[in-house]
Tab-separated table of C-alpha atoms in Angstrom:
chain	number	residue	atom	x	y	z
A	12	UNK	CA	56.067	112.448	66.658
A	13	UNK	CA	59.098	114.398	67.811
A	14	UNK	CA	61.493	112.366	69.811
A	15	UNK	CA	62.698	113.617	73.284
A	16	UNK	CA	66.214	115.028	73.611
A	17	UNK	CA	68.433	112.202	74.731
A	18	UNK	CA	70.673	114.538	76.626
A	19	UNK	CA	67.614	115.907	78.403
A	20	UNK	CA	66.499	112.423	79.567
A	21	UNK	CA	70.139	111.696	80.909
A	22	UNK	CA	70.385	115.012	82.741
A	23	UNK	CA	67.057	114.066	84.471
A	24	UNK	CA	67.872	110.588	85.274
A	25	UNK	CA	69.628	110.998	88.530
A	26	UNK	CA	66.615	113.088	89.736
A	27	UNK	CA	64.241	110.243	88.831
A	28	UNK	CA	66.416	107.544	90.329
A	29	UNK	CA	67.075	109.371	93.420
A	30	UNK	CA	63.421	110.327	94.051
A	31	UNK	CA	62.470	106.505	93.317
A	32	UNK	CA	65.083	105.218	95.775
A	33	UNK	CA	63.781	107.544	98.523
A	34	UNK	CA	60.146	106.441	98.182
A	35	UNK	CA	61.306	102.767	98.014
A	36	UNK	CA	63.284	103.291	101.192
A	37	UNK	CA	60.314	104.896	102.996
A	38	UNK	CA	57.813	102.149	101.979
A	39	UNK	CA	60.225	99.529	103.255
A	40	UNK	CA	60.652	101.202	106.446
A	41	UNK	CA	56.871	101.281	106.976
A	42	UNK	CA	56.559	97.772	105.909
A	43	UNK	CA	59.207	96.419	108.332
A	44	UNK	CA	57.547	95.528	111.889
A	45	UNK	CA	60.899	95.290	113.737
A	46	UNK	CA	63.833	97.503	112.818
A	47	UNK	CA	67.319	95.865	113.288
A	48	UNK	CA	70.578	97.826	113.659
A	49	UNK	CA	71.947	96.615	110.370
A	50	UNK	CA	68.649	97.748	108.408
A	51	UNK	CA	68.927	101.212	110.069
A	52	UNK	CA	72.411	101.711	108.763
A	53	UNK	CA	71.297	100.594	105.304
A	54	UNK	CA	68.421	102.953	105.349
A	55	UNK	CA	70.730	105.714	106.486
A	56	UNK	CA	73.120	104.975	103.497
A	57	UNK	CA	70.296	104.800	101.223
A	58	UNK	CA	68.862	108.120	102.223
A	59	UNK	CA	72.304	109.778	101.636
A	60	UNK	CA	72.578	108.030	98.186
A	61	UNK	CA	69.081	109.189	97.114
A	62	UNK	CA	69.789	112.602	98.408
A	63	UNK	CA	73.042	112.892	96.507
A	64	UNK	CA	71.375	111.608	93.236
A	65	UNK	CA	68.626	114.240	93.668
A	66	UNK	CA	71.264	117.053	94.179
A	67	UNK	CA	73.161	115.817	90.970
A	68	UNK	CA	70.032	115.957	89.092
A	69	UNK	CA	69.105	119.464	90.177
A	70	UNK	CA	72.707	120.580	89.304
A	71	UNK	CA	72.543	119.166	86.085
A	72	UNK	CA	69.239	120.846	85.111
A	73	UNK	CA	71.088	124.211	86.202
A	74	UNK	CA	73.937	123.771	83.693
A	75	UNK	CA	71.988	122.799	80.546
A	76	UNK	CA	73.897	124.090	77.422
A	77	UNK	CA	72.144	127.121	75.699
A	78	UNK	CA	72.273	127.366	72.019
A	79	UNK	CA	73.255	130.633	70.497
A	80	UNK	CA	70.468	133.079	69.967
A	81	UNK	CA	69.785	133.553	66.387
A	82	UNK	CA	68.436	136.589	64.595
A	83	UNK	CA	66.693	137.083	61.236
A	84	UNK	CA	69.342	138.709	59.005
A	85	UNK	CA	68.215	142.075	57.451
A	86	UNK	CA	68.183	141.654	53.565
A	87	UNK	CA	66.712	139.727	50.704
A	88	UNK	CA	67.894	136.291	49.520
A	89	UNK	CA	69.849	136.307	46.417
A	90	UNK	CA	72.541	134.836	44.277
A	91	UNK	CA	74.807	136.964	42.265
A	92	UNK	CA	77.507	135.480	40.257
A	93	UNK	CA	80.166	137.360	38.205
A	94	UNK	CA	78.946	136.640	34.523
A	95	UNK	CA	82.378	136.856	32.960
A	96	UNK	CA	83.836	133.833	34.878
A	97	UNK	CA	84.356	130.475	33.040
A	98	UNK	CA	81.615	127.916	33.336
A	99	UNK	CA	83.791	125.442	35.314
A	100	UNK	CA	84.398	128.206	37.886
A	101	UNK	CA	80.741	129.168	37.963
A	102	UNK	CA	79.767	125.505	38.705
A	103	UNK	CA	82.397	125.137	41.433
A	104	UNK	CA	81.480	128.523	43.260
A	105	UNK	CA	77.740	127.564	43.024
A	106	UNK	CA	78.540	124.091	44.431
A	107	UNK	CA	80.695	125.307	47.166
A	108	UNK	CA	78.462	128.121	48.345
A	109	UNK	CA	75.236	125.768	48.434
A	110	UNK	CA	77.345	123.419	50.776
A	111	UNK	CA	78.315	126.252	53.028
A	112	UNK	CA	74.755	127.592	53.349
A	113	UNK	CA	73.154	124.178	53.856
A	114	UNK	CA	75.742	122.567	56.234
A	115	UNK	CA	77.047	125.546	58.335
A	116	UNK	CA	75.404	128.519	60.174
A	117	UNK	CA	76.468	130.524	57.236
A	118	UNK	CA	73.709	132.783	55.859
A	119	UNK	CA	75.570	135.098	53.754
A	120	UNK	CA	78.571	134.714	51.388
A	121	UNK	CA	80.825	136.887	49.533
A	122	UNK	CA	83.747	135.729	47.384
A	123	UNK	CA	86.290	138.577	46.722
A	124	UNK	CA	89.368	138.017	44.471
A	125	UNK	CA	91.752	140.319	42.751
A	126	UNK	CA	89.690	143.385	43.612
A	127	UNK	CA	86.429	141.940	42.325
A	128	UNK	CA	83.399	140.617	43.805
A	129	UNK	CA	82.899	137.053	42.165
A	130	UNK	CA	79.893	135.874	44.046
A	131	UNK	CA	77.202	136.861	46.564
A	132	UNK	CA	74.709	134.390	47.794
A	133	UNK	CA	72.377	134.017	50.832
A	134	UNK	CA	71.041	137.025	52.435
A	135	UNK	CA	72.606	140.029	50.657
A	136	UNK	CA	73.785	143.251	52.018
A	137	UNK	CA	72.510	146.599	50.753
A	138	UNK	CA	76.261	147.234	49.298
A	139	UNK	CA	77.246	145.028	46.543
A	140	UNK	CA	80.917	146.284	46.493
A	141	UNK	CA	83.790	145.251	48.711
A	142	UNK	CA	86.250	147.986	49.917
A	143	UNK	CA	88.662	146.035	52.055
A	144	UNK	CA	89.115	147.598	55.464
A	145	UNK	CA	91.731	146.838	58.110
A	146	UNK	CA	90.505	143.332	58.959
A	147	UNK	CA	90.067	141.987	55.403
A	148	UNK	CA	93.323	143.716	54.312
A	149	UNK	CA	95.153	141.761	56.966
A	150	UNK	CA	93.615	138.557	55.774
A	151	UNK	CA	94.733	139.322	52.218
A	152	UNK	CA	98.158	140.316	53.420
A	153	UNK	CA	98.912	137.700	56.005
A	154	UNK	CA	97.111	134.749	54.472
A	155	UNK	CA	95.513	133.817	57.659
A	156	UNK	CA	91.833	133.615	58.627
A	157	UNK	CA	90.042	135.879	61.087
A	158	UNK	CA	87.075	134.670	62.969
A	159	UNK	CA	85.000	137.563	64.538
A	160	UNK	CA	82.714	135.316	67.019
A	161	UNK	CA	80.404	138.424	67.819
A	162	UNK	CA	80.528	141.114	65.346
A	163	UNK	CA	78.460	143.527	67.335
A	164	UNK	CA	81.450	144.157	69.919
A	165	UNK	CA	84.002	144.927	67.254
A	166	UNK	CA	84.627	148.329	66.275
A	167	UNK	CA	85.855	147.222	62.808
A	168	UNK	CA	82.412	145.875	62.055
A	169	UNK	CA	81.738	148.940	59.919
A	170	UNK	CA	83.924	147.750	57.230
A	171	UNK	CA	81.492	144.843	56.548
A	172	UNK	CA	78.872	147.032	55.035
A	173	UNK	CA	78.608	144.510	52.208
A	174	UNK	CA	77.127	141.999	54.606
A	175	UNK	CA	73.587	142.091	56.232
A	176	UNK	CA	73.781	145.104	58.928
A	177	UNK	CA	72.806	142.690	61.739
A	178	UNK	CA	75.062	140.025	60.883
A	179	UNK	CA	76.307	138.223	64.112
A	180	UNK	CA	79.571	136.488	63.306
A	181	UNK	CA	82.098	136.675	60.390
A	182	UNK	CA	84.787	134.353	59.016
A	183	UNK	CA	87.316	136.035	56.621
A	184	UNK	CA	89.158	133.090	54.998
A	185	UNK	CA	92.046	133.459	52.660
A	186	UNK	CA	91.267	132.334	49.151
A	187	UNK	CA	94.162	131.580	46.911
A	188	UNK	CA	96.922	134.296	46.565
A	189	UNK	CA	94.754	137.325	46.217
A	190	UNK	CA	91.318	136.733	47.521
A	191	UNK	CA	89.120	136.102	50.543
A	192	UNK	CA	85.998	134.022	51.295
A	193	UNK	CA	83.722	136.025	53.686
A	194	UNK	CA	80.997	134.242	55.614
A	195	UNK	CA	78.362	135.915	57.820
A	196	UNK	CA	76.329	134.095	60.328
A	197	UNK	CA	73.039	134.823	62.070
A	198	UNK	CA	74.219	133.845	65.633
A	199	UNK	CA	77.318	134.870	67.613
A	200	UNK	CA	79.891	132.129	68.474
A	201	UNK	CA	78.102	129.568	66.331
A	202	UNK	CA	81.034	128.052	64.062
A	203	UNK	CA	82.726	125.081	65.588
A	204	UNK	CA	86.371	124.089	65.002
A	205	UNK	CA	85.164	121.491	62.713
A	206	UNK	CA	83.212	124.137	60.750
A	207	UNK	CA	86.360	126.193	60.437
A	208	UNK	CA	88.474	123.253	59.360
A	209	UNK	CA	85.848	122.250	56.603
A	210	UNK	CA	85.648	125.932	55.385
A	211	UNK	CA	89.430	126.182	55.270
A	212	UNK	CA	89.504	122.962	53.048
A	213	UNK	CA	86.713	124.457	50.727
A	214	UNK	CA	88.501	127.750	50.438
A	215	UNK	CA	91.770	126.105	49.469
A	216	UNK	CA	90.051	124.146	46.706
A	217	UNK	CA	88.446	127.350	45.157
A	218	UNK	CA	91.467	129.262	45.693
A	219	UNK	CA	93.672	126.756	43.670
A	220	UNK	CA	91.117	126.942	40.914
A	221	UNK	CA	91.022	130.764	40.818
A	222	UNK	CA	94.923	130.791	40.962
A	223	UNK	CA	94.950	128.371	38.101
A	224	UNK	CA	92.593	130.414	35.976
A	225	UNK	CA	94.785	133.447	36.534
A	226	UNK	CA	97.821	131.500	35.564
A	227	UNK	CA	96.170	130.272	32.378
A	228	UNK	CA	95.269	133.715	31.394
A	229	UNK	CA	98.705	135.122	32.063
A	230	UNK	CA	100.291	132.323	29.858
A	231	UNK	CA	97.727	133.080	27.009
A	232	UNK	CA	99.122	136.637	26.920
A	233	UNK	CA	102.723	135.382	26.336
A	234	UNK	CA	103.583	135.496	22.716
A	235	UNK	CA	105.702	132.428	21.525
A	236	UNK	CA	109.317	133.054	20.552
């Protein structure tokens, strides 16, 4: 059996208490044969308090937080991983992408590094290639993340044709020295600050691994003296 939302119960509590207090005051007044001045003052105060509680309860009902509207992203579920990657990197990318899909609102993931798409996972876009537009290019150059909270209102959304066409929100997170982690969500304004901090931590870990592999490959090309 589903448990009631505790926040919903708390929002209704003033309404119930105020209504109950008003009923009890009325019963007490009807059951009193002779009304004294002090009781009249107490009844008046009780009526005011009950009315205030009912008003607070009604106001709280009006300001209930609404969750972002989600959509079904257009595309097929898939998992594409660059076959030329070392086994350790494949494992790390698979692990990190699984965490992002299961613990955040992310529904589509693209890992772009040194001009190549290393991973696509989740709901895949129709275009498998990434051609950096102005937004992604800025992330690659400035090494600063960009969060587009509602992709539909940004003219630059056309550059994200490698994500599902109805993607609602996008995070472009720098990845090492020459890459980016691109995440697509199925609801606008759905990433929290905690999500962003966690995504940044995962990106830093993946970026360090990718940069280390590039350095190792470069060192192996240097001939000994």
